[in-house]
């Protein structure tokens, strides 16, 4: 059923919100379970549609899945015998590419539909392929599928031409049981890469250097099932932090790793927010109009690209003119047209957006053009006076667990409602 969000904005946010497990760690760790010889229990899984999609693929491949509760699952990969992930199975998600690395690592063979996911212009996988080939796999493209096969995989040195999260993860997955030493240079350093390495090491892998730009993987014969709890979602936490700065208020955000939020907190402080760090929580207090600031997105530990639309939305109502530069993707400003409908003054030139702050946004019907753009529309709706309707919210459901319940608990007026098709139906007499 098609649904939309209706938000009556203009209320400050107050209270406490608990952050779920990290989407981008979960979508790497779940396929990694296929490398084990015995069952794994994965905890702190976010209840979002990207995770259900991955679990569905794993079940189609032959894994046995038992839901323990809404955030824990037991997966037995013993009987996985298929190496094919079709387009229908992958449902257009980006992380389907991780089945290439995981299935190659498990059975030296993988045939996977090309990854989908959010549309930010071209999303190449050349660096993933370069890594697989260095390990000894032969990659071909047949009937719209990526086909990877190897007699055996052997450790190798791979230098990434661009810092790629996906390529770093995929090469780790393929290399963890390859013979000998693999070295990934210019590796991505995101928290979810460290989480994947910790998970693989807890199964018996030998990975060093995750979180730095040189990752060394000494191949092991076998990996055993383990119990593992996924890290909190840095971007979900950052989204709630930005929402408080936009709508004003006082919110305690719990179940977070404050270290992962430093680059986001630094910018929000520059905008005038008071942010206090605790062991596993941050409190955000904001009681003024945000000040302008410039933001440039970069791979970790830089400011995350996945927070770019949300921070730009806050800057749309800041005092003064801000410049937001996208340093990761070619085209991540598609949401700007939607903010313009709400009265924002934003000029985009290539990878740069010049944002002249307006007093406030006007409520309007808008669309979630992708996942984080959708989160930005929620922030816009919450701070604008009046009724904002957001369509295409399936993008938001891919990555935000219980977003309506969480914002409602903070005092926002947001509802999920079905879209009723008003096209008249004429019956023949
Ligand atoms: C991951 O995508 C995330 N997705 C994205 O988050 C995130 O925006 C991105 O990393 C950057 O942090 C998942 O983890 C599932 P990349 P990924 O490979 O791995 C270029 C969200 O909102 N590149 O790090 O696909 C590429 O074009 C999502 O949660 C190549 O040139 O991103 C881009 O400019 C959206 N060749 C840059 O590298 C390659 O082979 C970074 O891409 C691979 C990438």
PDB file of C-alpha atoms in Angstrom, residues 26-220:
ATOM      1  CA  UNK A  26      24.168  -4.498   9.108  1.00  0.00           C
ATOM      2  CA  UNK A  27      24.050  -4.741   5.312  1.00  0.00           C
ATOM      3  CA  UNK A  28      27.733  -5.791   5.290  1.00  0.00           C
ATOM      4  CA  UNK A  29      27.708  -8.055   8.358  1.00  0.00           C
ATOM      5  CA  UNK A  30      24.673 -10.101   7.265  1.00  0.00           C
ATOM      6  CA  UNK A  31      26.206 -11.234   3.934  1.00  0.00           C
ATOM      7  CA  UNK A  32      29.472 -11.889   5.849  1.00  0.00           C
ATOM      8  CA  UNK A  33      27.627 -14.579   7.832  1.00  0.00           C
ATOM      9  CA  UNK A  34      27.714 -16.662   4.625  1.00  0.00           C
ATOM     10  CA  UNK A  35      31.453 -17.104   5.201  1.00  0.00           C
ATOM     11  CA  UNK A  36      30.878 -19.056   8.441  1.00  0.00           C
ATOM     12  CA  UNK A  37      30.573 -22.821   8.754  1.00  0.00           C
ATOM     13  CA  UNK A  38      28.115 -22.654  11.668  1.00  0.00           C
ATOM     14  CA  UNK A  39      25.225 -20.437  12.890  1.00  0.00           C
ATOM     15  CA  UNK A  40      25.638 -16.808  13.955  1.00  0.00           C
ATOM     16  CA  UNK A  41      23.436 -14.679  16.183  1.00  0.00           C
ATOM     17  CA  UNK A  42      23.349 -11.018  15.125  1.00  0.00           C
ATOM     18  CA  UNK A  43      21.969  -8.485  17.610  1.00  0.00           C
ATOM     19  CA  UNK A  44      21.049  -4.790  17.469  1.00  0.00           C
ATOM     20  CA  UNK A  45      19.839  -5.209  13.877  1.00  0.00           C
ATOM     21  CA  UNK A  46      17.771  -2.237  12.709  1.00  0.00           C
ATOM     22  CA  UNK A  47      14.217  -3.146  11.744  1.00  0.00           C
ATOM     23  CA  UNK A  48      14.294  -1.495   8.288  1.00  0.00           C
ATOM     24  CA  UNK A  49      13.439  -2.641   4.793  1.00  0.00           C
ATOM     25  CA  UNK A  50      17.078  -2.830   3.580  1.00  0.00           C
ATOM     26  CA  UNK A  51      17.774  -5.402   6.318  1.00  0.00           C
ATOM     27  CA  UNK A  52      14.637  -7.432   5.462  1.00  0.00           C
ATOM     28  CA  UNK A  53      15.741  -7.379   1.819  1.00  0.00           C
ATOM     29  CA  UNK A  54      19.193  -8.785   2.697  1.00  0.00           C
ATOM     30  CA  UNK A  55      17.678 -11.469   4.945  1.00  0.00           C
ATOM     31  CA  UNK A  56      15.324 -12.384   2.110  1.00  0.00           C
ATOM     32  CA  UNK A  57      18.259 -12.837  -0.278  1.00  0.00           C
ATOM     33  CA  UNK A  58      20.070 -14.989   2.288  1.00  0.00           C
ATOM     34  CA  UNK A  59      17.008 -17.184   2.713  1.00  0.00           C
ATOM     35  CA  UNK A  60      16.696 -17.567  -1.075  1.00  0.00           C
ATOM     36  CA  UNK A  61      20.349 -18.681  -1.148  1.00  0.00           C
ATOM     37  CA  UNK A  62      19.551 -21.439   1.360  1.00  0.00           C
ATOM     38  CA  UNK A  63      20.385 -19.870   4.753  1.00  0.00           C
ATOM     39  CA  UNK A  64      18.064 -20.780   7.630  1.00  0.00           C
ATOM     40  CA  UNK A  65      16.870 -17.701   9.459  1.00  0.00           C
ATOM     41  CA  UNK A  66      15.202 -17.569  12.852  1.00  0.00           C
ATOM     42  CA  UNK A  67      14.015 -14.270  14.283  1.00  0.00           C
ATOM     43  CA  UNK A  68      14.819 -14.238  18.005  1.00  0.00           C
ATOM     44  CA  UNK A  69      13.203 -10.864  18.647  1.00  0.00           C
ATOM     45  CA  UNK A  70      12.714  -7.679  16.621  1.00  0.00           C
ATOM     46  CA  UNK A  71      16.420  -6.812  16.656  1.00  0.00           C
ATOM     47  CA  UNK A  72      18.122 -10.238  16.862  1.00  0.00           C
ATOM     48  CA  UNK A  73      18.315 -13.031  14.387  1.00  0.00           C
ATOM     49  CA  UNK A  74      19.985 -16.437  14.211  1.00  0.00           C
ATOM     50  CA  UNK A  75      21.335 -17.378  10.788  1.00  0.00           C
ATOM     51  CA  UNK A  76      22.526 -20.833   9.853  1.00  0.00           C
ATOM     52  CA  UNK A  77      24.504 -20.623   6.595  1.00  0.00           C
ATOM     53  CA  UNK A  78      25.446 -24.359   6.475  1.00  0.00           C
ATOM     54  CA  UNK A  79      23.092 -25.273   3.644  1.00  0.00           C
ATOM     55  CA  UNK A  80      23.770 -22.318   1.369  1.00  0.00           C
ATOM     56  CA  UNK A  81      24.455 -23.823  -2.029  1.00  0.00           C
ATOM     57  CA  UNK A  82      23.322 -21.202  -4.538  1.00  0.00           C
ATOM     58  CA  UNK A  83      25.592 -18.413  -5.739  1.00  0.00           C
ATOM     59  CA  UNK A  84      22.996 -16.495  -7.754  1.00  0.00           C
ATOM     60  CA  UNK A  85      21.361 -13.262  -6.555  1.00  0.00           C
ATOM     61  CA  UNK A  86      18.821 -12.185  -9.172  1.00  0.00           C
ATOM     62  CA  UNK A  87      17.496  -8.666  -9.739  1.00  0.00           C
ATOM     63  CA  UNK A  88      14.157  -9.704  -8.216  1.00  0.00           C
ATOM     64  CA  UNK A  89      15.899 -11.020  -5.079  1.00  0.00           C
ATOM     65  CA  UNK A  90      18.032  -7.902  -4.620  1.00  0.00           C
ATOM     66  CA  UNK A  91      15.102  -5.451  -5.041  1.00  0.00           C
ATOM     67  CA  UNK A  92      17.337  -2.606  -6.207  1.00  0.00           C
ATOM     68  CA  UNK A  93      19.378  -2.267  -3.018  1.00  0.00           C
ATOM     69  CA  UNK A  94      22.964  -1.069  -3.154  1.00  0.00           C
ATOM     70  CA  UNK A  95      24.311  -3.614  -0.711  1.00  0.00           C
ATOM     71  CA  UNK A  96      23.476  -6.534  -3.030  1.00  0.00           C
ATOM     72  CA  UNK A  97      27.059  -6.071  -4.256  1.00  0.00           C
ATOM     73  CA  UNK A  98      28.308  -7.484  -0.920  1.00  0.00           C
ATOM     74  CA  UNK A  99      26.980 -10.870  -1.999  1.00  0.00           C
ATOM     75  CA  UNK A 100      29.686 -10.820  -4.688  1.00  0.00           C
ATOM     76  CA  UNK A 101      32.469 -10.693  -2.092  1.00  0.00           C
ATOM     77  CA  UNK A 102      30.722 -12.983   0.393  1.00  0.00           C
ATOM     78  CA  UNK A 103      29.802 -15.714  -2.120  1.00  0.00           C
ATOM     79  CA  UNK A 104      33.211 -15.545  -3.815  1.00  0.00           C
ATOM     80  CA  UNK A 105      34.782 -15.925  -0.379  1.00  0.00           C
ATOM     81  CA  UNK A 106      32.486 -18.840   0.476  1.00  0.00           C
ATOM     82  CA  UNK A 107      32.431 -20.845  -2.771  1.00  0.00           C
ATOM     83  CA  UNK A 108      34.743 -19.099  -5.266  1.00  0.00           C
ATOM     84  CA  UNK A 109      31.683 -18.279  -7.358  1.00  0.00           C
ATOM     85  CA  UNK A 110      29.078 -15.516  -7.449  1.00  0.00           C
ATOM     86  CA  UNK A 111      26.540 -14.225  -9.929  1.00  0.00           C
ATOM     87  CA  UNK A 112      24.795 -11.092  -8.719  1.00  0.00           C
ATOM     88  CA  UNK A 113      22.479  -8.508 -10.274  1.00  0.00           C
ATOM     89  CA  UNK A 114      24.173  -5.100 -10.422  1.00  0.00           C
ATOM     90  CA  UNK A 115      23.550  -3.007  -7.318  1.00  0.00           C
ATOM     91  CA  UNK A 116      20.785  -0.380  -7.196  1.00  0.00           C
ATOM     92  CA  UNK A 117      20.239   1.921  -4.202  1.00  0.00           C
ATOM     93  CA  UNK A 118      19.989   5.709  -4.048  1.00  0.00           C
ATOM     94  CA  UNK A 119      20.503   7.585  -7.313  1.00  0.00           C
ATOM     95  CA  UNK A 120      23.465   9.985  -6.938  1.00  0.00           C
ATOM     96  CA  UNK A 121      24.598   9.812 -10.556  1.00  0.00           C
ATOM     97  CA  UNK A 122      26.945   7.047 -11.668  1.00  0.00           C
ATOM     98  CA  UNK A 123      27.676   4.431  -8.990  1.00  0.00           C
ATOM     99  CA  UNK A 124      30.555   2.378 -10.422  1.00  0.00           C
ATOM    100  CA  UNK A 125      31.969  -0.851  -8.948  1.00  0.00           C
ATOM    101  CA  UNK A 126      35.277  -0.825 -10.844  1.00  0.00           C
ATOM    102  CA  UNK A 127      37.300  -0.780  -7.616  1.00  0.00           C
ATOM    103  CA  UNK A 128      35.436  -3.824  -6.267  1.00  0.00           C
ATOM    104  CA  UNK A 129      36.206  -5.656  -9.509  1.00  0.00           C
ATOM    105  CA  UNK A 130      39.853  -4.609  -9.475  1.00  0.00           C
ATOM    106  CA  UNK A 131      40.118  -6.112  -5.979  1.00  0.00           C
ATOM    107  CA  UNK A 132      38.445  -9.414  -6.919  1.00  0.00           C
ATOM    108  CA  UNK A 133      40.677  -9.729  -9.985  1.00  0.00           C
ATOM    109  CA  UNK A 134      43.799  -9.081  -7.912  1.00  0.00           C
ATOM    110  CA  UNK A 135      42.732 -12.001  -5.680  1.00  0.00           C
ATOM    111  CA  UNK A 136      42.495 -14.265  -8.753  1.00  0.00           C
ATOM    112  CA  UNK A 137      38.812 -14.056  -9.747  1.00  0.00           C
ATOM    113  CA  UNK A 138      37.637 -13.683 -13.327  1.00  0.00           C
ATOM    114  CA  UNK A 139      34.811 -11.178 -13.707  1.00  0.00           C
ATOM    115  CA  UNK A 140      32.416 -11.084 -16.650  1.00  0.00           C
ATOM    116  CA  UNK A 141      29.106  -9.349 -17.333  1.00  0.00           C
ATOM    117  CA  UNK A 142      26.497 -11.716 -18.728  1.00  0.00           C
ATOM    118  CA  UNK A 143      22.786 -11.118 -19.274  1.00  0.00           C
ATOM    119  CA  UNK A 144      22.810  -8.105 -17.018  1.00  0.00           C
ATOM    120  CA  UNK A 145      24.509  -9.972 -14.162  1.00  0.00           C
ATOM    121  CA  UNK A 146      28.011  -9.630 -12.690  1.00  0.00           C
ATOM    122  CA  UNK A 147      29.637 -13.057 -12.754  1.00  0.00           C
ATOM    123  CA  UNK A 148      32.711 -13.822 -10.625  1.00  0.00           C
ATOM    124  CA  UNK A 149      34.566 -17.109 -10.528  1.00  0.00           C
ATOM    125  CA  UNK A 150      37.930 -18.291  -9.258  1.00  0.00           C
ATOM    126  CA  UNK A 151      39.831 -21.578  -9.178  1.00  0.00           C
ATOM    127  CA  UNK A 152      41.144 -20.375  -5.852  1.00  0.00           C
ATOM    128  CA  UNK A 153      41.591 -16.976  -4.250  1.00  0.00           C
ATOM    129  CA  UNK A 154      45.061 -15.864  -3.151  1.00  0.00           C
ATOM    130  CA  UNK A 155      46.065 -12.832  -1.110  1.00  0.00           C
ATOM    131  CA  UNK A 156      47.251  -9.752  -3.037  1.00  0.00           C
ATOM    132  CA  UNK A 157      47.965  -6.053  -2.662  1.00  0.00           C
ATOM    133  CA  UNK A 158      45.169  -3.751  -3.801  1.00  0.00           C
ATOM    134  CA  UNK A 159      45.483   0.023  -3.994  1.00  0.00           C
ATOM    135  CA  UNK A 160      42.098   1.724  -4.237  1.00  0.00           C
ATOM    136  CA  UNK A 161      42.065   4.672  -6.676  1.00  0.00           C
ATOM    137  CA  UNK A 162      39.149   6.192  -4.745  1.00  0.00           C
ATOM    138  CA  UNK A 163      38.350   5.730  -1.085  1.00  0.00           C
ATOM    139  CA  UNK A 164      35.380   3.388  -1.443  1.00  0.00           C
ATOM    140  CA  UNK A 165      33.398   1.929   1.449  1.00  0.00           C
ATOM    141  CA  UNK A 166      31.827  -0.728  -0.773  1.00  0.00           C
ATOM    142  CA  UNK A 167      35.096  -1.817  -2.416  1.00  0.00           C
ATOM    143  CA  UNK A 168      36.897  -1.986   0.951  1.00  0.00           C
ATOM    144  CA  UNK A 169      34.124  -4.185   2.377  1.00  0.00           C
ATOM    145  CA  UNK A 170      33.841  -6.411  -0.676  1.00  0.00           C
ATOM    146  CA  UNK A 171      37.592  -7.032  -0.853  1.00  0.00           C
ATOM    147  CA  UNK A 172      37.653  -7.862   2.876  1.00  0.00           C
ATOM    148  CA  UNK A 173      34.835 -10.386   2.344  1.00  0.00           C
ATOM    149  CA  UNK A 174      36.571 -12.062  -0.584  1.00  0.00           C
ATOM    150  CA  UNK A 175      40.022 -12.040   1.053  1.00  0.00           C
ATOM    151  CA  UNK A 176      39.219 -13.312   4.523  1.00  0.00           C
ATOM    152  CA  UNK A 177      39.501 -16.983   3.510  1.00  0.00           C
ATOM    153  CA  UNK A 178      41.893 -16.488   0.564  1.00  0.00           C
ATOM    154  CA  UNK A 179      45.342 -18.054   0.846  1.00  0.00           C
ATOM    155  CA  UNK A 180      48.006 -15.664   2.146  1.00  0.00           C
ATOM    156  CA  UNK A 181      48.121 -11.940   2.863  1.00  0.00           C
ATOM    157  CA  UNK A 182      45.893  -9.294   1.298  1.00  0.00           C
ATOM    158  CA  UNK A 183      46.729  -5.636   1.795  1.00  0.00           C
ATOM    159  CA  UNK A 184      44.127  -2.960   0.970  1.00  0.00           C
ATOM    160  CA  UNK A 185      45.734   0.456   0.615  1.00  0.00           C
ATOM    161  CA  UNK A 186      43.779   3.719   0.587  1.00  0.00           C
ATOM    162  CA  UNK A 187      41.009   1.779   2.343  1.00  0.00           C
ATOM    163  CA  UNK A 188      37.869   3.474   3.672  1.00  0.00           C
ATOM    164  CA  UNK A 189      37.886   4.058   7.449  1.00  0.00           C
ATOM    165  CA  UNK A 190      34.168   4.317   8.287  1.00  0.00           C
ATOM    166  CA  UNK A 191      32.948   2.912  11.629  1.00  0.00           C
ATOM    167  CA  UNK A 192      31.041   0.173   9.775  1.00  0.00           C
ATOM    168  CA  UNK A 193      34.298  -1.071   8.237  1.00  0.00           C
ATOM    169  CA  UNK A 194      35.750  -1.488  11.717  1.00  0.00           C
ATOM    170  CA  UNK A 195      32.523  -3.203  12.801  1.00  0.00           C
ATOM    171  CA  UNK A 196      32.710  -5.685   9.915  1.00  0.00           C
ATOM    172  CA  UNK A 197      36.373  -6.424  10.722  1.00  0.00           C
ATOM    173  CA  UNK A 198      35.504  -6.966  14.405  1.00  0.00           C
ATOM    174  CA  UNK A 199      32.696  -9.314  13.407  1.00  0.00           C
ATOM    175  CA  UNK A 200      34.906 -11.319  11.023  1.00  0.00           C
ATOM    176  CA  UNK A 201      37.698 -11.467  13.628  1.00  0.00           C
ATOM    177  CA  UNK A 202      35.207 -12.748  16.199  1.00  0.00           C
ATOM    178  CA  UNK A 203      34.522 -15.644  13.767  1.00  0.00           C
ATOM    179  CA  UNK A 204      38.260 -16.415  13.612  1.00  0.00           C
ATOM    180  CA  UNK A 205      39.483 -14.103  10.817  1.00  0.00           C
ATOM    181  CA  UNK A 206      42.817 -12.337  10.993  1.00  0.00           C
ATOM    182  CA  UNK A 207      42.238  -8.696   9.967  1.00  0.00           C
ATOM    183  CA  UNK A 208      44.455  -5.850  11.152  1.00  0.00           C
ATOM    184  CA  UNK A 209      44.318  -2.129  10.569  1.00  0.00           C
ATOM    185  CA  UNK A 210      40.554  -1.647  10.000  1.00  0.00           C
ATOM    186  CA  UNK A 211      39.846   2.015  10.760  1.00  0.00           C
ATOM    187  CA  UNK A 212      43.157   3.059   9.165  1.00  0.00           C
ATOM    188  CA  UNK A 213      43.866   3.432   5.457  1.00  0.00           C
ATOM    189  CA  UNK A 214      45.891   0.187   5.297  1.00  0.00           C
ATOM    190  CA  UNK A 215      44.017  -3.024   6.091  1.00  0.00           C
ATOM    191  CA  UNK A 216      45.910  -6.320   6.250  1.00  0.00           C
ATOM    192  CA  UNK A 217      44.028  -9.584   5.972  1.00  0.00           C
ATOM    193  CA  UNK A 218      45.769 -12.893   6.524  1.00  0.00           C
ATOM    194  CA  UNK A 219      43.535 -15.605   5.077  1.00  0.00           C
ATOM    195  CA  UNK A 220      42.263 -18.353   7.392  1.00  0.00           C
TER     196      UNK A 220
END
